[in-house]
mmCIF file of C-alpha atoms in Angstrom:
data_model
loop_
_atom_site.group_PDB
_atom_site.id
_atom_site.type_symbol
_atom_site.label_atom_id
_atom_site.label_comp_id
_atom_site.label_asym_id
_atom_site.label_seq_id
_atom_site.Cartn_x
_atom_site.Cartn_y
_atom_site.Cartn_z
ATOM 1 C CA UNK A 237 0.000 0.000 0.000
ATOM 2 C CA UNK A 238 1.431 3.380 -0.986
ATOM 3 C CA UNK A 239 1.840 6.231 1.468
ATOM 4 C CA UNK A 240 -0.902 8.187 -0.299
ATOM 5 C CA UNK A 241 -3.362 5.292 -0.080
ATOM 6 C CA UNK A 242 -2.420 4.668 3.557
ATOM 7 C CA UNK A 243 -3.069 8.305 4.380
ATOM 8 C CA UNK A 244 -6.440 8.216 2.616
ATOM 9 C CA UNK A 245 -7.394 5.061 4.547
ATOM 10 C CA UNK A 246 -6.444 6.678 7.878
ATOM 11 C CA UNK A 247 -8.439 9.831 7.087
ATOM 12 C CA UNK A 248 -11.441 7.737 6.039
ATOM 13 C CA UNK A 249 -11.232 5.796 9.311
ATOM 14 C CA UNK A 250 -11.034 9.010 11.312
ATOM 15 C CA UNK A 251 -14.053 10.404 9.445
ATOM 16 C CA UNK A 252 -16.028 7.242 10.085
ATOM 17 C CA UNK A 253 -15.061 7.300 13.770
ATOM 18 C CA UNK A 254 -16.025 10.965 14.072
ATOM 19 C CA UNK A 255 -19.340 10.316 12.350
ATOM 20 C CA UNK A 256 -20.004 7.395 14.675
ATOM 21 C CA UNK A 257 -19.176 9.523 17.718
ATOM 22 C CA UNK A 258 -21.443 12.352 16.576
ATOM 23 C CA UNK A 259 -24.224 9.882 15.838
ATOM 24 C CA UNK A 260 -23.778 8.338 19.283
ATOM 25 C CA UNK A 261 -23.921 11.766 20.969
ATOM 26 C CA UNK A 262 -26.969 12.755 18.953
ATOM 27 C CA UNK A 263 -28.664 9.485 19.856
ATOM 28 C CA UNK A 264 -27.799 10.006 23.534
ATOM 29 C CA UNK A 265 -29.160 13.546 23.478
ATOM 30 C CA UNK A 266 -32.309 12.375 21.748
ATOM 31 C CA UNK A 267 -32.779 9.645 24.335
ATOM 32 C CA UNK A 268 -32.133 12.131 27.134
ATOM 33 C CA UNK A 269 -34.679 14.513 25.632
ATOM 34 C CA UNK A 270 -37.172 11.688 25.352
ATOM 35 C CA UNK A 271 -36.609 10.799 29.000
ATOM 36 C CA UNK A 272 -37.200 14.432 30.019
ATOM 37 C CA UNK A 273 -40.377 14.583 27.960
ATOM 38 C CA UNK A 274 -41.498 11.359 29.618
ATOM 39 C CA UNK A 275 -41.686 13.328 32.899
ATOM 40 C CA UNK A 276 -44.012 15.939 31.385
ATOM 41 C CA UNK A 277 -47.388 15.986 33.142
ATOM 42 C CA UNK A 278 -50.381 18.145 32.301
ATOM 43 C CA UNK A 279 -53.616 18.242 34.262
ATOM 44 C CA UNK A 280 -56.655 20.438 34.582
ATOM 45 C CA UNK A 281 -59.840 20.898 36.572
ATOM 46 C CA UNK A 282 -63.166 22.681 36.364
ATOM 47 C CA UNK A 283 -65.778 23.362 39.029
ATOM 48 C CA UNK A 284 -69.158 25.053 38.700
ATOM 49 C CA UNK A 285 -71.405 25.815 41.654
ATOM 50 C CA UNK A 286 -74.916 27.069 42.240
ATOM 51 C CA UNK A 287 -75.255 29.220 45.373
ATOM 52 C CA UNK A 288 -78.673 29.911 46.914
ATOM 53 C CA UNK A 289 -79.234 32.077 50.019
ATOM 54 C CA UNK A 290 -82.402 33.285 51.707
ATOM 55 C CA UNK A 291 -80.776 36.562 52.798
ATOM 56 C CA UNK A 292 -77.495 38.324 51.982
ATOM 57 C CA UNK A 293 -75.446 37.505 48.878
ATOM 58 C CA UNK A 294 -72.541 35.125 48.528
ATOM 59 C CA UNK A 295 -70.580 34.868 45.267
ATOM 60 C CA UNK A 296 -73.105 36.829 43.229
ATOM 61 C CA UNK A 297 -76.840 37.627 43.587
ATOM 62 C CA UNK A 298 -77.504 34.363 45.429
ATOM 63 C CA UNK A 299 -80.601 35.692 47.244
ATOM 64 C CA UNK A 300 -82.356 36.622 43.997
ATOM 65 C CA UNK A 301 -84.377 34.472 41.609
ATOM 66 C CA UNK A 302 -82.904 30.957 41.439
ATOM 67 C CA UNK A 303 -79.546 31.781 43.006
ATOM 68 C CA UNK A 304 -76.107 32.587 41.602
ATOM 69 C CA UNK A 305 -73.905 30.671 39.155
ATOM 70 C CA UNK A 306 -71.025 33.093 39.649
ATOM 71 C CA UNK A 307 -68.764 30.603 41.383
ATOM 72 C CA UNK A 308 -66.516 28.979 38.786
ATOM 73 C CA UNK A 309 -62.985 27.607 39.032
ATOM 74 C CA UNK A 310 -60.968 26.544 35.971
ATOM 75 C CA UNK A 311 -57.300 25.598 36.194
ATOM 76 C CA UNK A 312 -54.527 23.919 34.237
ATOM 77 C CA UNK A 313 -51.133 22.838 35.535
ATOM 78 C CA UNK A 314 -47.970 21.445 34.017
ATOM 79 C CA UNK A 315 -44.779 19.982 35.464
ATOM 80 C CA UNK A 316 -41.485 18.809 33.970
ATOM 81 C CA UNK A 317 -38.473 17.160 35.572
ATOM 82 C CA UNK A 318 -35.374 17.976 33.460
ATOM 83 C CA UNK A 319 -33.162 16.386 36.119
ATOM 84 C CA UNK A 320 -33.860 13.935 38.934
ATOM 85 C CA UNK A 321 -33.324 16.718 41.490
ATOM 86 C CA UNK A 322 -35.024 19.503 39.523
ATOM 87 C CA UNK A 323 -38.737 20.099 38.975
ATOM 88 C CA UNK A 324 -40.401 22.931 37.056
ATOM 89 C CA UNK A 325 -44.123 23.354 37.764
ATOM 90 C CA UNK A 326 -46.815 25.971 37.171
ATOM 91 C CA UNK A 327 -50.568 26.405 37.339
ATOM 92 C CA UNK A 328 -52.857 28.968 35.734
ATOM 93 C CA UNK A 329 -56.197 29.621 37.396
ATOM 94 C CA UNK A 330 -59.344 31.409 36.311
ATOM 95 C CA UNK A 331 -61.680 31.935 39.246
ATOM 96 C CA UNK A 332 -64.970 33.789 39.290
ATOM 97 C CA UNK A 333 -66.436 34.352 42.744
ATOM 98 C CA UNK A 334 -69.252 36.868 42.481
ATOM 99 C CA UNK A 335 -68.622 40.546 41.856
ATOM 100 C CA UNK A 336 -68.391 41.790 38.279
ATOM 101 C CA UNK A 337 -66.229 38.891 37.093
ATOM 102 C CA UNK A 338 -62.983 40.878 36.699
ATOM 103 C CA UNK A 339 -61.197 38.358 38.915
ATOM 104 C CA UNK A 340 -62.003 35.597 36.390
ATOM 105 C CA UNK A 341 -59.088 36.582 34.170
ATOM 106 C CA UNK A 342 -56.529 33.731 33.994
ATOM 107 C CA UNK A 343 -53.652 34.369 36.375
ATOM 108 C CA UNK A 344 -50.568 32.520 37.566
ATOM 109 C CA UNK A 345 -51.623 30.572 40.651
ATOM 110 C CA UNK A 346 -48.141 29.180 41.244
ATOM 111 C CA UNK A 347 -44.952 28.805 39.210
ATOM 112 C CA UNK A 348 -41.803 27.391 40.780
ATOM 113 C CA UNK A 349 -38.401 25.946 40.044
ATOM 114 C CA UNK A 350 -37.988 23.265 42.697
ATOM 115 C CA UNK A 351 -34.459 21.985 43.365
ATOM 116 C CA UNK A 352 -33.672 19.245 45.882
ATOM 117 C CA UNK A 353 -30.197 19.469 47.387
ATOM 118 C CA UNK A 354 -30.633 16.106 49.072
ATOM 119 C CA UNK A 355 -33.173 13.366 48.505
ATOM 120 C CA UNK A 356 -33.014 9.843 49.875
ATOM 121 C CA UNK A 357 -35.202 7.426 51.813
ATOM 122 C CA UNK A 358 -34.510 9.193 55.100
ATOM 123 C CA UNK A 359 -34.627 12.918 54.335
ATOM 124 C CA UNK A 360 -35.286 15.535 51.675
ATOM 125 C CA UNK A 361 -33.970 19.100 51.575
ATOM 126 C CA UNK A 362 -35.028 21.450 48.804
ATOM 127 C CA UNK A 363 -35.789 24.966 47.639
ATOM 128 C CA UNK A 364 -38.528 26.550 45.544
ATOM 129 C CA UNK A 365 -37.997 29.795 43.659
ATOM 130 C CA UNK A 366 -40.862 31.728 42.076
ATOM 131 C CA UNK A 367 -44.514 31.976 43.081
ATOM 132 C CA UNK A 368 -45.102 29.292 45.708
ATOM 133 C CA UNK A 369 -48.304 28.266 47.521
ATOM 134 C CA UNK A 370 -48.209 29.266 51.156
ATOM 135 C CA UNK A 371 -47.992 26.398 53.695
ATOM 136 C CA UNK A 372 -50.899 27.560 55.825
ATOM 137 C CA UNK A 373 -53.112 25.161 57.757
ATOM 138 C CA UNK A 374 -54.132 21.833 56.257
ATOM 139 C CA UNK A 375 -55.782 22.949 53.016
ATOM 140 C CA UNK A 376 -54.293 26.209 51.739
ATOM 141 C CA UNK A 377 -51.766 24.746 49.289
ATOM 142 C CA UNK A 378 -54.423 22.757 47.401
ATOM 143 C CA UNK A 379 -57.520 24.836 48.133
ATOM 144 C CA UNK A 380 -58.309 25.641 44.482
ATOM 145 C CA UNK A 381 -58.857 21.997 43.499
ATOM 146 C CA UNK A 382 -62.318 20.830 44.580
ATOM 147 C CA UNK A 383 -61.205 17.174 44.806
ATOM 148 C CA UNK A 384 -58.778 18.065 47.618
ATOM 149 C CA UNK A 385 -61.340 19.911 49.742
ATOM 150 C CA UNK A 386 -63.576 18.167 52.279
ATOM 151 C CA UNK A 387 -66.425 20.542 51.347
ATOM 152 C CA UNK A 388 -67.407 23.035 48.660
ATOM 153 C CA UNK A 389 -66.396 25.888 50.948
ATOM 154 C CA UNK A 390 -63.480 25.541 53.297
ATOM 155 C CA UNK A 391 -64.008 26.854 56.863
ATOM 156 C CA UNK A 392 -64.255 30.575 56.243
ATOM 157 C CA UNK A 393 -62.939 31.491 59.672
ATOM 158 C CA UNK A 394 -59.493 30.157 58.686
ATOM 159 C CA UNK A 395 -59.464 30.087 54.865
ATOM 160 C CA UNK A 396 -60.948 33.465 53.970
ATOM 161 C CA UNK A 397 -62.401 33.638 50.493
ATOM 162 C CA UNK A 398 -63.132 37.343 50.697
ATOM 163 C CA UNK A 399 -59.402 38.114 51.234
ATOM 164 C CA UNK A 400 -57.923 34.951 49.724
ATOM 165 C CA UNK A 401 -55.168 36.700 47.724
ATOM 166 C CA UNK A 402 -53.296 37.671 50.898
ATOM 167 C CA UNK A 403 -52.827 34.117 52.153
ATOM 168 C CA UNK A 404 -52.816 32.181 48.883
ATOM 169 C CA UNK A 405 -49.250 32.485 47.592
ATOM 170 C CA UNK A 406 -46.035 34.473 47.727
ATOM 171 C CA UNK A 407 -43.320 35.554 45.289
ATOM 172 C CA UNK A 408 -39.873 34.692 46.550
ATOM 173 C CA UNK A 409 -37.966 31.732 47.945
ATOM 174 C CA UNK A 410 -39.265 28.776 49.939
ATOM 175 C CA UNK A 411 -37.064 26.218 51.722
ATOM 176 C CA UNK A 412 -38.385 22.835 52.836
ATOM 177 C CA UNK A 413 -37.108 19.901 54.860
ATOM 178 C CA UNK A 414 -38.582 16.438 55.387
ATOM 179 C CA UNK A 415 -37.309 13.753 57.778
ATOM 180 C CA UNK A 416 -38.559 10.177 57.969
ATOM 181 C CA UNK A 417 -38.697 9.065 61.607
ATOM 182 C CA UNK A 418 -39.422 5.593 63.025
ATOM 183 C CA UNK A 419 -42.818 6.825 64.224
ATOM 184 C CA UNK A 420 -43.791 9.143 61.380
ATOM 185 C CA UNK A 421 -42.761 12.016 59.122
ATOM 186 C CA UNK A 422 -41.599 15.497 60.120
ATOM 187 C CA UNK A 423 -41.876 18.350 57.614
ATOM 188 C CA UNK A 424 -41.063 22.035 57.762
ATOM 189 C CA UNK A 425 -41.234 24.835 55.211
ATOM 190 C CA UNK A 426 -40.174 28.485 55.374
ATOM 191 C CA UNK A 427 -40.981 31.074 52.716
ATOM 192 C CA UNK A 428 -39.697 34.627 52.297
ATOM 193 C CA UNK A 429 -40.956 37.042 49.660
ATOM 194 C CA UNK A 430 -43.894 39.278 48.850
ATOM 195 C CA UNK A 431 -47.496 38.398 49.594
ATOM 196 C CA UNK A 432 -50.278 39.009 47.092
ATOM 197 C CA UNK A 433 -52.350 42.123 47.796
ATOM 198 C CA UNK A 434 -55.313 41.979 45.436
ATOM 199 C CA UNK A 435 -58.460 44.044 45.056
ATOM 200 C CA UNK A 436 -60.229 41.774 47.544
ATOM 201 C CA UNK A 437 -57.950 43.073 50.301
ATOM 202 C CA UNK A 438 -58.617 46.692 49.330
ATOM 203 C CA UNK A 439 -62.358 46.086 49.451
ATOM 204 C CA UNK A 440 -62.150 44.474 52.880
ATOM 205 C CA UNK A 441 -60.047 47.400 54.153
ATOM 206 C CA UNK A 442 -62.670 49.801 52.709
ATOM 207 C CA UNK A 443 -60.088 51.703 50.650
ATOM 208 C CA UNK A 444 -61.154 50.412 47.229
ATOM 209 C CA UNK A 445 -62.250 53.915 46.153
ATOM 210 C CA UNK A 446 -59.207 55.736 47.517
ATOM 211 C CA UNK A 447 -56.800 56.812 44.733
ATOM 212 C CA UNK A 448 -53.539 54.972 45.145
ATOM 213 C CA UNK A 449 -51.894 51.547 45.028
ATOM 214 C CA UNK A 450 -51.726 48.776 47.607
ATOM 215 C CA UNK A 451 -48.226 47.373 47.169
ATOM 216 C CA UNK A 452 -47.023 44.141 48.828
ATOM 217 C CA UNK A 453 -43.977 44.314 51.071
ATOM 218 C CA UNK A 454 -41.469 41.711 52.251
ATOM 219 C CA UNK A 455 -43.304 38.991 54.149
ATOM 220 C CA UNK A 456 -42.589 35.579 55.648
ATOM 221 C CA UNK A 457 -44.448 32.352 56.332
ATOM 222 C CA UNK A 458 -43.477 29.089 58.039
ATOM 223 C CA UNK A 459 -45.011 25.761 58.959
ATOM 224 C CA UNK A 460 -43.931 22.707 60.914
ATOM 225 C CA UNK A 461 -45.919 19.511 60.450
ATOM 226 C CA UNK A 462 -45.792 16.009 61.889
ATOM 227 C CA UNK A 463 -47.622 12.957 60.543
ATOM 228 C CA UNK A 464 -47.704 10.062 62.968
ATOM 229 C CA UNK A 465 -48.220 6.413 62.063
ATOM 230 C CA UNK A 466 -48.719 6.925 58.334
ATOM 231 C CA UNK A 467 -50.983 9.937 58.783
ATOM 232 C CA UNK A 468 -53.282 8.533 61.464
ATOM 233 C CA UNK A 469 -52.512 11.630 63.555
ATOM 234 C CA UNK A 470 -51.458 14.899 61.895
ATOM 235 C CA UNK A 471 -50.395 18.074 63.701
ATOM 236 C CA UNK A 472 -49.184 21.378 62.264
ATOM 237 C CA UNK A 473 -48.297 24.885 63.398
ATOM 238 C CA UNK A 474 -48.357 27.709 60.834
ATOM 239 C CA UNK A 475 -47.317 31.344 61.257
ATOM 240 C CA UNK A 476 -46.952 34.290 58.910
ATOM 241 C CA UNK A 477 -46.270 37.992 58.695
ATOM 242 C CA UNK A 478 -47.856 39.505 55.574
ATOM 243 C CA UNK A 479 -47.243 43.183 54.887
ATOM 244 C CA UNK A 480 -48.465 45.748 52.372
ATOM 245 C CA UNK A 481 -48.259 49.516 51.928
ATOM 246 C CA UNK A 482 -50.942 51.786 50.544
ATOM 247 C CA UNK A 483 -49.297 54.513 48.459
ATOM 248 C CA UNK A 484 -51.845 57.296 48.245
ATOM 249 C CA UNK A 485 -52.276 59.545 45.231
ATOM 250 C CA UNK A 486 -54.668 61.787 47.143
ATOM 251 C CA UNK A 487 -53.449 65.138 48.465
ATOM 252 C CA UNK A 488 -55.738 64.744 51.483
ATOM 253 C CA UNK A 489 -55.032 61.097 52.367
ATOM 254 C CA UNK A 490 -51.472 60.068 53.200
ATOM 255 C CA UNK A 491 -49.854 56.617 52.997
ATOM 256 C CA UNK A 492 -50.770 53.698 55.269
ATOM 257 C CA UNK A 493 -49.128 50.423 56.303
ATOM 258 C CA UNK A 494 -50.895 47.080 56.697
ATOM 259 C CA UNK A 495 -49.681 43.974 58.552
ATOM 260 C CA UNK A 496 -51.406 40.637 59.091
ATOM 261 C CA UNK A 497 -49.905 38.114 61.555
ATOM 262 C CA UNK A 498 -51.784 34.816 61.953
ATOM 263 C CA UNK A 499 -50.874 31.752 64.030
ATOM 264 C CA UNK A 500 -52.714 28.514 63.213
ATOM 265 C CA UNK A 501 -52.670 25.271 65.181
ATOM 266 C CA UNK A 502 -54.000 22.278 63.193
ATOM 267 C CA UNK A 503 -54.866 18.786 64.461
ATOM 268 C CA UNK A 504 -56.392 15.790 62.698
ATOM 269 C CA UNK A 505 -57.178 12.180 63.519
ATOM 270 C CA UNK A 506 -57.801 9.718 60.664
ATOM 271 C CA UNK A 507 -59.301 6.243 60.901
ATOM 272 C CA UNK A 508 -60.352 3.937 58.084
ATOM 273 C CA UNK A 509 -63.816 5.427 57.652
ATOM 274 C CA UNK A 510 -63.825 8.773 59.445
ATOM 275 C CA UNK A 511 -61.700 11.818 60.253
ATOM 276 C CA UNK A 512 -61.868 14.452 62.978
ATOM 277 C CA UNK A 513 -60.223 17.787 62.156
ATOM 278 C CA UNK A 514 -59.821 20.968 64.139
ATOM 279 C CA UNK A 515 -57.904 24.214 63.587
ATOM 280 C CA UNK A 516 -57.502 27.235 65.844
ATOM 281 C CA UNK A 517 -56.107 30.626 64.800
ATOM 282 C CA UNK A 518 -55.119 33.883 66.443
ATOM 283 C CA UNK A 519 -54.938 36.739 63.915
ATOM 284 C CA UNK A 520 -53.424 40.165 64.459
ATOM 285 C CA UNK A 521 -54.429 42.797 61.874
ATOM 286 C CA UNK A 522 -53.072 46.315 61.832
ATOM 287 C CA UNK A 523 -53.565 49.287 59.506
ATOM 288 C CA UNK A 524 -51.800 52.456 60.584
ATOM 289 C CA UNK A 525 -50.367 55.708 59.312
ATOM 290 C CA UNK A 526 -53.486 57.244 57.763
ATOM 291 C CA UNK A 527 -54.343 60.767 58.839
ATOM 292 C CA UNK A 528 -57.992 59.685 58.729
ATOM 293 C CA UNK A 529 -58.361 57.832 62.068
ATOM 294 C CA UNK A 530 -61.490 56.037 60.846
ATOM 295 C CA UNK A 531 -59.329 53.956 58.483
ATOM 296 C CA UNK A 532 -56.734 52.905 61.081
ATOM 297 C CA UNK A 533 -57.231 49.820 63.222
ATOM 298 C CA UNK A 534 -55.295 47.378 65.400
ATOM 299 C CA UNK A 535 -57.282 44.286 66.362
ATOM 300 C CA UNK A 536 -56.680 40.660 67.285
ATOM 301 C CA UNK A 537 -59.169 38.145 65.960
ATOM 302 C CA UNK A 538 -59.866 34.533 66.799
ATOM 303 C CA UNK A 539 -60.980 31.629 64.593
ATOM 304 C CA UNK A 540 -61.636 27.941 65.080
ATOM 305 C CA UNK A 541 -63.596 25.039 63.683
ATOM 306 C CA UNK A 542 -64.279 21.386 64.460
ATOM 307 C CA UNK A 543 -65.134 19.042 61.592
ATOM 308 C CA UNK A 544 -66.201 15.397 61.384
ATOM 309 C CA UNK A 545 -66.148 13.565 58.036
ATOM 310 C CA UNK A 546 -67.449 10.066 57.392
ATOM 311 C CA UNK A 547 -66.633 7.937 54.347
ATOM 312 C CA UNK A 548 -69.015 5.187 53.223
ATOM 313 C CA UNK A 549 -69.764 3.137 50.101
ATOM 314 C CA UNK A 550 -66.230 3.879 48.845
ATOM 315 C CA UNK A 551 -67.361 6.900 46.837
ATOM 316 C CA UNK A 552 -69.502 8.813 49.323
ATOM 317 C CA UNK A 553 -68.548 11.158 52.142
ATOM 318 C CA UNK A 554 -70.562 13.386 54.462
ATOM 319 C CA UNK A 555 -69.448 15.960 57.012
ATOM 320 C CA UNK A 556 -70.703 18.115 59.830
ATOM 321 C CA UNK A 557 -68.773 21.185 60.951
ATOM 322 C CA UNK A 558 -69.020 24.059 63.397
ATOM 323 C CA UNK A 559 -67.021 27.118 62.332
ATOM 324 C CA UNK A 560 -66.556 30.259 64.444
ATOM 325 C CA UNK A 561 -65.056 33.644 63.524
ATOM 326 C CA UNK A 562 -64.461 36.647 65.786
ATOM 327 C CA UNK A 563 -62.904 39.746 64.228
ATOM 328 C CA UNK A 564 -61.967 41.371 67.535
ATOM 329 C CA UNK A 565 -61.498 39.406 70.768
ATOM 330 C CA UNK A 566 -62.016 42.613 72.764
ATOM 331 C CA UNK A 567 -65.408 43.148 71.123
ATOM 332 C CA UNK A 568 -66.785 39.651 70.464
ATOM 333 C CA UNK A 569 -70.393 40.757 70.070
ATOM 334 C CA UNK A 570 -69.497 43.711 67.834
ATOM 335 C CA UNK A 571 -71.465 46.091 70.088
ATOM 336 C CA UNK A 572 -68.591 48.592 70.436
ATOM 337 C CA UNK A 573 -68.030 48.493 66.676
ATOM 338 C CA UNK A 574 -71.700 49.327 66.116
ATOM 339 C CA UNK A 575 -71.795 52.037 68.786
ATOM 340 C CA UNK A 576 -69.130 54.118 67.021
ATOM 341 C CA UNK A 577 -71.064 53.949 63.763
ATOM 342 C CA UNK A 578 -68.630 51.667 61.945
ATOM 343 C CA UNK A 579 -71.305 49.146 60.915
ATOM 344 C CA UNK A 580 -73.688 46.514 62.268
ATOM 345 C CA UNK A 581 -72.530 44.404 65.193
ATOM 346 C CA UNK A 582 -73.143 41.142 63.334
ATOM 347 C CA UNK A 583 -70.509 42.093 60.735
ATOM 348 C CA UNK A 584 -67.832 41.363 63.342
ATOM 349 C CA UNK A 585 -68.488 37.661 63.841
ATOM 350 C CA UNK A 586 -69.892 34.550 62.158
ATOM 351 C CA UNK A 587 -70.881 31.177 63.592
ATOM 352 C CA UNK A 588 -71.549 28.609 60.880
ATOM 353 C CA UNK A 589 -73.088 25.127 61.130
ATOM 354 C CA UNK A 590 -72.349 23.146 57.949
ATOM 355 C CA UNK A 591 -73.705 19.844 56.625
ATOM 356 C CA UNK A 592 -72.092 18.481 53.473
ATOM 357 C CA UNK A 593 -72.217 15.528 51.102
ATOM 358 C CA UNK A 594 -69.789 14.441 48.346
ATOM 359 C CA UNK A 595 -70.240 11.766 45.692
ATOM 360 C CA UNK A 596 -67.201 10.700 43.653
ATOM 361 C CA UNK A 597 -69.077 9.422 40.599
ATOM 362 C CA UNK A 598 -65.747 8.459 39.050
ATOM 363 C CA UNK A 599 -62.086 9.388 39.329
ATOM 364 C CA UNK A 600 -62.762 12.435 37.159
ATOM 365 C CA UNK A 601 -66.251 13.531 38.242
ATOM 366 C CA UNK A 602 -67.500 14.664 41.645
ATOM 367 C CA UNK A 603 -70.880 16.025 42.746
ATOM 368 C CA UNK A 604 -71.298 17.847 46.048
ATOM 369 C CA UNK A 605 -73.956 19.635 48.057
ATOM 370 C CA UNK A 606 -73.911 21.441 51.384
ATOM 371 C CA UNK A 607 -76.042 23.524 53.703
ATOM 372 C CA UNK A 608 -74.920 26.408 55.938
ATOM 373 C CA UNK A 609 -76.822 28.026 58.791
ATOM 374 C CA UNK A 610 -74.925 31.190 59.734
ATOM 375 C CA UNK A 611 -75.276 33.628 62.615
ATOM 376 C CA UNK A 612 -73.295 36.740 61.660
ATOM 377 C CA UNK A 613 -71.832 38.201 58.477
ATOM 378 C CA UNK A 614 -68.138 38.398 59.385
ATOM 379 C CA UNK A 615 -66.978 36.596 56.224
ATOM 380 C CA UNK A 616 -69.529 37.799 53.688
ATOM 381 C CA UNK A 617 -67.835 39.062 50.484
ATOM 382 C CA UNK A 618 -67.825 42.866 50.428
ATOM 383 C CA UNK A 619 -68.258 43.084 46.642
ATOM 384 C CA UNK A 620 -71.568 41.192 46.875
ATOM 385 C CA UNK A 621 -72.800 43.149 49.917
ATOM 386 C CA UNK A 622 -71.551 46.744 49.474
ATOM 387 C CA UNK A 623 -73.832 48.108 52.216
ATOM 388 C CA UNK A 624 -73.342 46.133 55.465
ATOM 389 C CA UNK A 625 -76.365 47.819 57.042
ATOM 390 C CA UNK A 626 -78.629 45.980 54.589
ATOM 391 C CA UNK A 627 -77.385 42.516 55.573
ATOM 392 C CA UNK A 628 -79.253 40.114 57.855
ATOM 393 C CA UNK A 629 -77.678 38.640 60.967
ATOM 394 C CA UNK A 630 -79.065 35.106 60.574
ATOM 395 C CA UNK A 631 -79.106 33.544 57.119
ATOM 396 C CA UNK A 632 -79.019 30.192 55.314
ATOM 397 C CA UNK A 633 -77.140 29.008 52.258
ATOM 398 C CA UNK A 634 -77.271 25.992 49.957
ATOM 399 C CA UNK A 635 -74.500 25.114 47.503
ATOM 400 C CA UNK A 636 -74.422 22.538 44.717
ATOM 401 C CA UNK A 637 -71.223 21.861 42.781
ATOM 402 C CA UNK A 638 -70.083 19.787 39.813
ATOM 403 C CA UNK A 639 -66.322 19.207 39.527
ATOM 404 C CA UNK A 640 -64.233 17.642 36.757
ATOM 405 C CA UNK A 641 -60.546 16.863 36.496
ATOM 406 C CA UNK A 642 -58.504 15.625 33.586
#
């Protein structure tokens, strides 16, 4: 073989080897991409409710004609795991709950990059960056999905729907830690960032017509949770400090600062066919700095509920619950509030007896109904009842809901 032919043969071999290497890398990348796409998950849900009240309005004109259909929840979520320790997840939610429907515009419910520094059979340590759901009580992180709720409405004394934006999620960083113990599982989560301060909070603070912006400020939330014996007994303690500042654009009204500090103790006992759940909260709310003293307040409220759920026939569940809300522990009856002309006394508390029934027709379809007998209007939505003086102290409510997931 001549030198020229030998050289040509060597170059051809190198070219073939290079081509094989590139093909192998391309195949590996394609397989890796396929594996990543295999982790892609997409889900959605839809809930529609009919709300009927004899007095007062809840989520629309529920006391008129045949009730209100203005309680709709539609959501879609997606998650992808590009690496075994990395998860990217997001959910978009459209929720109409009475009012004029402006809040039904699709919005980011949560969107996080979740990285686990350590993950094994004994412990997990990780971090979420983005918009994370607040670890608050038993139900806050999944409250928008009807299939995860024990009832159509969660206990309003703890899980406010009229100011839900404040406690729902935060923009920032959340750290979590989980430890598997011989007797159970210990979990803790701490989040730092900015709380959501939506129009619902402005309405509740009675500054919705004041020119200016309610801007969220740095806030924090934390929860410790213990599940004993595979979840037979569950206990949790949640605490938060949510802050916002009202930046006035009115020459007469100056700026104001808002702070909400709740502590929630949660306990639950689960057996094969029934569960007993209770939560107790102390809530400090403060609005200060306004030169109009009527707008400023500094009160400590109290909330608690006790709930019994019973599962039967595999697909059926009923519950009974007593739920109590007090806006100001120093004025439980609201008489002082009424005497200064701030509003009716019954707007400062609410005691709710609830009976509920759920039927899981299939994995994807659920029907639910519940009845509420309420003494007080402490958690009535402001947008549906703009004049508190026209509300009734004692009122009844029926809800019917159809829920789908896919």
